[in-house]
Tab-separated table of C-alpha atoms and ligand atoms in Angstrom:
chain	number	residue	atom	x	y	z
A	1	UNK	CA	-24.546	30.182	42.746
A	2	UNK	CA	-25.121	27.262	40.264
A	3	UNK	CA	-27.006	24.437	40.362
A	4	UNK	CA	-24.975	21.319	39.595
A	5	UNK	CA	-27.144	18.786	36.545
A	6	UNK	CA	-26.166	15.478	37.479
A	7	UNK	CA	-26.589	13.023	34.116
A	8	UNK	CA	-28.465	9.907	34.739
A	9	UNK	CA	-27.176	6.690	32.487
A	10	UNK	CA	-28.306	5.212	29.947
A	11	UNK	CA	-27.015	1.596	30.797
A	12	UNK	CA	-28.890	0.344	33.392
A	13	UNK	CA	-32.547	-0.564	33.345
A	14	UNK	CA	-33.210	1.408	36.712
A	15	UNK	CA	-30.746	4.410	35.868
A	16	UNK	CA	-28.427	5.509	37.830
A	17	UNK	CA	-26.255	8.595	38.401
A	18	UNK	CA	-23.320	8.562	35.456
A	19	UNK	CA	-20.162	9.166	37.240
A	20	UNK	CA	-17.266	8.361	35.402
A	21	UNK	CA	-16.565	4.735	37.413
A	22	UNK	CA	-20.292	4.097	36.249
A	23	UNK	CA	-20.021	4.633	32.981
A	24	UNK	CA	-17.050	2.914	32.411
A	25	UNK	CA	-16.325	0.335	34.763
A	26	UNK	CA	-19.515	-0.293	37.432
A	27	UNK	CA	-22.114	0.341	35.134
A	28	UNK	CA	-24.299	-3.245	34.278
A	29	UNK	CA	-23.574	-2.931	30.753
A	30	UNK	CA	-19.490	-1.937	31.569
A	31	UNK	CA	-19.475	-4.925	33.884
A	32	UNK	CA	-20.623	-7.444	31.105
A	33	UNK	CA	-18.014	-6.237	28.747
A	34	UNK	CA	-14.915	-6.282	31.174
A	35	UNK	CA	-15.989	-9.510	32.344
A	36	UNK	CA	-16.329	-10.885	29.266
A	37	UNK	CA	-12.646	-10.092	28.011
A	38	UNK	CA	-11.018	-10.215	31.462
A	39	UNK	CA	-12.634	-13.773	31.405
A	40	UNK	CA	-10.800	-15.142	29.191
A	41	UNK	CA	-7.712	-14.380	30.153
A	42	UNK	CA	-7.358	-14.314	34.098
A	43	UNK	CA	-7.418	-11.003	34.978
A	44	UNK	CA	-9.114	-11.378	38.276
A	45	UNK	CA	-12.018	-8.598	39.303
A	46	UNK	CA	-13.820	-7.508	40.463
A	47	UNK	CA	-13.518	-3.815	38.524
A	48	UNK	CA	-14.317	-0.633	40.542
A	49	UNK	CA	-12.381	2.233	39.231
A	50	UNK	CA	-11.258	3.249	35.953
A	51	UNK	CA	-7.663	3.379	36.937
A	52	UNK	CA	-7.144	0.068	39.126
A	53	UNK	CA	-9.001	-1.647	36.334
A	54	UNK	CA	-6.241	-0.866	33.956
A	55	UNK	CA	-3.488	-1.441	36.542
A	56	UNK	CA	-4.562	-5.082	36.568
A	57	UNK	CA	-4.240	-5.404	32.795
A	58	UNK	CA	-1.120	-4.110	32.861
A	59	UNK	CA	-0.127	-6.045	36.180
A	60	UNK	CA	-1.142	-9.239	34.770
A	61	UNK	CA	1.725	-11.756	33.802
A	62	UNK	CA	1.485	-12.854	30.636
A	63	UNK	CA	3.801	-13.689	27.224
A	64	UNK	CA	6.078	-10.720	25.494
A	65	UNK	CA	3.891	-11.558	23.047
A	66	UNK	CA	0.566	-10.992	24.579
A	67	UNK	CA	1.896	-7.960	26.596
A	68	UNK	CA	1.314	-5.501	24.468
A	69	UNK	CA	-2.198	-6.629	23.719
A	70	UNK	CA	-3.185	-6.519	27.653
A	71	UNK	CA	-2.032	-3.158	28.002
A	72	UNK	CA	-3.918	-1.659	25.143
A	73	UNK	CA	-7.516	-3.691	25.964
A	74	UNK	CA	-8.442	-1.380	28.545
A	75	UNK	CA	-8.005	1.748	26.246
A	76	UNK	CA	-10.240	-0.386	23.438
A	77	UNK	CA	-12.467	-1.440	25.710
A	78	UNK	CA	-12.601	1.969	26.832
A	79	UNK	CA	-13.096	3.666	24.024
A	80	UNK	CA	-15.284	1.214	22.650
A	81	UNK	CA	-17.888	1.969	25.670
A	82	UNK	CA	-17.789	5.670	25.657
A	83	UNK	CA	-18.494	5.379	21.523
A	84	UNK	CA	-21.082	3.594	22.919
A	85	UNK	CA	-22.631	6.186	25.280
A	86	UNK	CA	-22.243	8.604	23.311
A	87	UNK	CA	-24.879	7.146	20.616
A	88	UNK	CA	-27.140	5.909	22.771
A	89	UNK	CA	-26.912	9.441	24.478
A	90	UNK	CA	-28.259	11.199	21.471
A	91	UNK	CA	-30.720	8.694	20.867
A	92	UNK	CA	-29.160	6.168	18.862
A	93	UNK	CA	-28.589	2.411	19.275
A	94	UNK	CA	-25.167	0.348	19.430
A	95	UNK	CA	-26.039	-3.311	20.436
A	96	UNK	CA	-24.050	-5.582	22.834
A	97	UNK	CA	-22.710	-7.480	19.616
A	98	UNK	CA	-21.656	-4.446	17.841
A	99	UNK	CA	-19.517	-3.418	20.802
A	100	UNK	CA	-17.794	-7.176	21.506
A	101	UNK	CA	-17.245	-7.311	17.440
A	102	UNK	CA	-15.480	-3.734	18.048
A	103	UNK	CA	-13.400	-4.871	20.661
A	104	UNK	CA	-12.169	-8.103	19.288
A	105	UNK	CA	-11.551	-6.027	15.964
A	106	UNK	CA	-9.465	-3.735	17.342
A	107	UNK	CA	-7.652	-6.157	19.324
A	108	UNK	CA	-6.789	-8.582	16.680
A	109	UNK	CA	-5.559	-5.795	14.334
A	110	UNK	CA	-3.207	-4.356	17.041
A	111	UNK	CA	-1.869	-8.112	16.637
A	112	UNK	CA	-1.598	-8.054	13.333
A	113	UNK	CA	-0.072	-4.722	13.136
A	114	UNK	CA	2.190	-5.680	15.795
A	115	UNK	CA	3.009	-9.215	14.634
A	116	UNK	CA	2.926	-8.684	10.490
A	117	UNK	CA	5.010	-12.072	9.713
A	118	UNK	CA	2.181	-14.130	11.740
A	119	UNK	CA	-0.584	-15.781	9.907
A	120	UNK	CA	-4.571	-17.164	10.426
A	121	UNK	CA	-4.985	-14.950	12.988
A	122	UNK	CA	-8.560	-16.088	14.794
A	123	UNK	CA	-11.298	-14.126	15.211
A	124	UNK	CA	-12.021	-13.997	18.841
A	125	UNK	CA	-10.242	-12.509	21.943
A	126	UNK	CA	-9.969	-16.105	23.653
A	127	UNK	CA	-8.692	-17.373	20.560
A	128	UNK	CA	-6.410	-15.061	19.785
A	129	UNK	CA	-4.573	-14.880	23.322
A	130	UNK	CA	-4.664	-18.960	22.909
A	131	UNK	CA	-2.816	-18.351	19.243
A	132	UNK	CA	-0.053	-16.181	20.374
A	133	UNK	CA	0.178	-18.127	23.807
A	134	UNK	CA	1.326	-21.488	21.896
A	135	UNK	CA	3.284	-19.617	18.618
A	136	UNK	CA	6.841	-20.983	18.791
A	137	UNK	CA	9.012	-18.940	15.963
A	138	UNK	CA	10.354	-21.015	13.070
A	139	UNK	CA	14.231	-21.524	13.574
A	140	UNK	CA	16.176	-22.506	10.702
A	141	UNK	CA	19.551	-23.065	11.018
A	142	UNK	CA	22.774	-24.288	8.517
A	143	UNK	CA	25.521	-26.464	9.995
A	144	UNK	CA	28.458	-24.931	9.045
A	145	UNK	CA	31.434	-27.341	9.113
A	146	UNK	CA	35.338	-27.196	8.815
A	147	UNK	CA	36.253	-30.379	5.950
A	148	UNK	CA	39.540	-30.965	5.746
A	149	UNK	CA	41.285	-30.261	2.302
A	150	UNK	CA	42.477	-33.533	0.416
A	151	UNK	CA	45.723	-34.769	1.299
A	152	UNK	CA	48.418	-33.224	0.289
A	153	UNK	CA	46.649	-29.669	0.104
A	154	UNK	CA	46.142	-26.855	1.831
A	155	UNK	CA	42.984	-24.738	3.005
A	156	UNK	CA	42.677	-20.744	3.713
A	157	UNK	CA	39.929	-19.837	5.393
A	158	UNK	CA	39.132	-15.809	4.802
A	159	UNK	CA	36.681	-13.828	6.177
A	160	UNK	CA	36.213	-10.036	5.933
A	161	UNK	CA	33.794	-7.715	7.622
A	162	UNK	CA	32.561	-3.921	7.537
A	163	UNK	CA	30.924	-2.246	10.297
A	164	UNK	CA	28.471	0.063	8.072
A	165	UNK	CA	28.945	-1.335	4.603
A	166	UNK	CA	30.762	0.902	4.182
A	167	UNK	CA	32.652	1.394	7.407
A	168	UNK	CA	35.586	0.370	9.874
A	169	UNK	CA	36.341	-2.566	8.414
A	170	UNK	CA	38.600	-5.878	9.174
A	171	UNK	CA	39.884	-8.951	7.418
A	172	UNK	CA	41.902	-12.150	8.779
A	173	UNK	CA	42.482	-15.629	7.208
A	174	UNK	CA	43.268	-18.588	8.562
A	175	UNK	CA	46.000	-21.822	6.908
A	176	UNK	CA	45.455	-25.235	7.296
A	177	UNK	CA	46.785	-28.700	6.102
A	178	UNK	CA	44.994	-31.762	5.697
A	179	UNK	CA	45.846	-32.532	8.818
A	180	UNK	CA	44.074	-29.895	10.221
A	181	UNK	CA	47.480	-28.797	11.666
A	182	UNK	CA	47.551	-25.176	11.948
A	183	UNK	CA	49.775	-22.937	9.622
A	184	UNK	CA	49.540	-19.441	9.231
A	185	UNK	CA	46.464	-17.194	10.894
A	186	UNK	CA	46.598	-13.017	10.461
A	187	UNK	CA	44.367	-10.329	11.207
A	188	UNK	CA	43.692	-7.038	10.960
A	189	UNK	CA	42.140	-3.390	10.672
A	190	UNK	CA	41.582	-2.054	7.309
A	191	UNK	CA	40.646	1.303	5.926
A	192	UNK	CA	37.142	2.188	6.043
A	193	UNK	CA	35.159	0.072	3.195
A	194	UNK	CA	32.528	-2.342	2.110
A	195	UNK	CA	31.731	-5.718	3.236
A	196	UNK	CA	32.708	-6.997	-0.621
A	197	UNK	CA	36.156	-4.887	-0.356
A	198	UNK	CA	36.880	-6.161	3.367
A	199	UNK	CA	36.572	-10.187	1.834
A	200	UNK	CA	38.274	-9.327	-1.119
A	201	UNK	CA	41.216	-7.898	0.907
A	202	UNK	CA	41.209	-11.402	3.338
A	203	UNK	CA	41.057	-13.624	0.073
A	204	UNK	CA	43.995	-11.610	-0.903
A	205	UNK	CA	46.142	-11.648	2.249
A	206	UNK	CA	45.469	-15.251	2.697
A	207	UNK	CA	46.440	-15.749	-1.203
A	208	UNK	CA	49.728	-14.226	-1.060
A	209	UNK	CA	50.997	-15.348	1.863
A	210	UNK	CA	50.554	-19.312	0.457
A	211	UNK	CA	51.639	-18.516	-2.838
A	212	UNK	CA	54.638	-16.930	-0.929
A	213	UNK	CA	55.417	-19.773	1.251
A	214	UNK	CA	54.476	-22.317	-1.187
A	215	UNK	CA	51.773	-23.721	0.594
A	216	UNK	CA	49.969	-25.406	-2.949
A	217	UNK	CA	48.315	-26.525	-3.728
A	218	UNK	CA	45.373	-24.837	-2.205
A	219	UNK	CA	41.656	-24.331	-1.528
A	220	UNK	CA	40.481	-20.621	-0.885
A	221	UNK	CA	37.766	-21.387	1.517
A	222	UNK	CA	35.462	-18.218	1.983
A	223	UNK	CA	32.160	-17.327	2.945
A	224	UNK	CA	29.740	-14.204	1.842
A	225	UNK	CA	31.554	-13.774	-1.601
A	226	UNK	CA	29.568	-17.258	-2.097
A	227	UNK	CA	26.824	-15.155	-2.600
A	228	UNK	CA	28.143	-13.804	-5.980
A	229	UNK	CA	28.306	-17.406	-6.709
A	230	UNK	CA	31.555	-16.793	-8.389
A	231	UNK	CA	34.737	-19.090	-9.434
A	232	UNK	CA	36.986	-17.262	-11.415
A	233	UNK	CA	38.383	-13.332	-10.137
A	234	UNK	CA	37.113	-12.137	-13.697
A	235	UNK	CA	33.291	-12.873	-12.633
A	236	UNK	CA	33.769	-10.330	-9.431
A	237	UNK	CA	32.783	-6.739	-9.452
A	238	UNK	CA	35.241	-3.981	-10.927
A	239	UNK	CA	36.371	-2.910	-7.387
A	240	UNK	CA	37.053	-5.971	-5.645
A	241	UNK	CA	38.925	-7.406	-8.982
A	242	UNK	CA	41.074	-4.405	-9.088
A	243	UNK	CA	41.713	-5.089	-5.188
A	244	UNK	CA	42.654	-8.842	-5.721
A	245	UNK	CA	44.369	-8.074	-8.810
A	246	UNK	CA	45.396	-11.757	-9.524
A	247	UNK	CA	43.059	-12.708	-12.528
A	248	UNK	CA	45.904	-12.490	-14.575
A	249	UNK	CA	47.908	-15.068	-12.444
A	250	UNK	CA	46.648	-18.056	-13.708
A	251	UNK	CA	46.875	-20.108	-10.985
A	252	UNK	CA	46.257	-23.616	-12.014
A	253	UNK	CA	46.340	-24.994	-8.156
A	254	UNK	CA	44.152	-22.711	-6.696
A	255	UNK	CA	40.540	-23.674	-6.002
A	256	UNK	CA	37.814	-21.667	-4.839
A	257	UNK	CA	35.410	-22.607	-2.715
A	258	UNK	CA	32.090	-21.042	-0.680
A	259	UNK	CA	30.739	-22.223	2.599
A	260	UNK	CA	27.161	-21.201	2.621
A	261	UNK	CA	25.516	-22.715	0.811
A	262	UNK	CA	28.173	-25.457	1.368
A	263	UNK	CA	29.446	-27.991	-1.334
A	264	UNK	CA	30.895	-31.298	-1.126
A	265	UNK	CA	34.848	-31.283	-0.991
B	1	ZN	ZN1	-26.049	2.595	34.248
C-alpha cells in the first residue's frame, strides 16, 4: 500500500496543493499571466481548467490573420509557465518580466514566421494583435486595355498557355479591324510544351492566317513574349524561332507589339 506525496506550489504566497489546473491555470501567478494576454484581446474568463481555457482561445472570433496566433498562445503561455515551475522548483528564480518577455517573444516570432513579407512588427502582444488587426495587403493592379489598330490596319491578338511549363498546352488568336469589327478568332489544343512554345505557336497561327487572307497590314498584339522584350523573330530563343520560322519573311507590314508593360499605339 503506498502513500500518495502530494506537491505543494511554489506560486502562491500561502501554498497550495499543485494539481495540474493550479499550476497552470488557477494558480495566483497562472491567473496574472492569462489575464494579462487574454486582456488584451477579449477572450472572456474567468479560466478554470486547462482544457476549457484553450477552447476559448480557439473559440474566440478573430481575423485569418490573428487565428493562428490565438490558437498557439495557450501552448506558449503554457509552456512558458511550466519552464517556469520547473526553475523555481529546483530552487531557481524566473521573474514575472522574464515570463511576459517570453510570451510576447514567442508570439511575435510565430507572426513573423507566419507572416515573412510583413514588416515593423511591435513588440507587445496588444500591439501586435492591433498591427495585424488593421494590415490591409498592398494591391497593385495594371489596366490592361484593347486600342484599336490605326485605320486601315489590322490587330491579332495571340495568347498561348501551358499547364506545367511544360505541359498540356493551348493557343488561340483573335483578328480585328480598326473598327473593332471582329474577323477571324481560332483556338486550340496543342501538344504538350512550354509556355514560350504555346505563344510562339498562337503568334504563328494568328500570322498565317492574315498573311493568308491578306489582312495587312497588321499589328501582332501579344502578351508574355513581352517579357523577352523582343521585336524582331531573330532576338527569340532557338526553339520558338525554329517554331515561328518566319524571320526570313521579311515582312515589312508587320508590327509587333506587347501588352504588359503596355505602349502607346
Ligand atoms: Zn500556487
Amino acid at each position: 500500500m503506498g502513500i500518495s506525496i502530494v506537491s505543494i506550489c511554489k506560486c502562491c504566497a500561502q501554498p497550495r496543493q499543485e494539481t495540474m489546473n493550479h499550476m497552470f491555470v488557477t494558480g495566483q501567478y497562472a491567473a496574472d499571466i492569462w489575464k494579462m494576454f487574454s486582456a488584451a484581446v477579449g477572450v472572456q474568463g474567468p479560466f478554470i481548467q486547462v482544457n476549457k481555457t484553450i477552447n476559448k482561445w480557439w473559440d474566440t472570433k478573430c481575423s485569418s490573420k490573428l487565428k493562428p496566433l490565438y490558437q498557439a498562445d495557450p501552448a506558449i503561455i503554457l509552456w512558458q509557465l511550466w519552464k517556469r515551475r520547473n526553475t523555481v522548483f529546483h530552487g531557481g528564480n524566473m521573474s514575472s518580466h522574464r515570463v511576459i518577455y517570453d510570451i510576447n517573444l514567442n508570439l511575435i516570432q510565430l507572426a513573423k514566421t507566419r507572416y515573412p513579407w510583413m514588416t515593423n512588427f511591435p513588440n507587445s502582444w496588444p500591439q501586435l494583435v492591433q498591427h495585424l488587426e488593421q494590415y490591409r495587403p498592398h494591391i497593385q493592379y495594371i489596366l490592361v486595355q484593347w486600342i484599336s489598330p490605326p485605320a486601315g490596319w489590322y490587330k491579332c491578338n495571340s495568347d498561348g498557355a501551358s499547364r506545367g511549363n511544360p505541359g498540356p498546352s493551348a493557343s488561340a488568336c483573335f483578328v480585328r479591324n480598326h473598327k473593332r469589327e471582329f474577323i477571324h478568332a481560332t483556338g486550340s489544343r496543342i501538344s504538350d510544351t512550354t509556355c514560350l512554345c504555346a505563344e510562339a505557336k498562337a503568334m504563328h497561327d494568328g500570322i498565317i492566317f492574315c498573311i493568308t487572307q491578306q489582312y495587312l497590314p497588321l499589328i501582332l498584339e501579344t502578351d508574355s513574349l513581352g517579357t523577352l522584350n523582343f521585336e524582331l523573330f531573330t532576338d527569340l530563343p532557338t526553339t520558338t524561332k525554329r517554331l515561328v520560322n518566319m524571320d526570313k519573311m521579311h515582312l515589312p507590314s508587320l508590327r509587333f507589339k506587347t501588352v504588359i508593360p503596355r505602349e502607346p499605339d
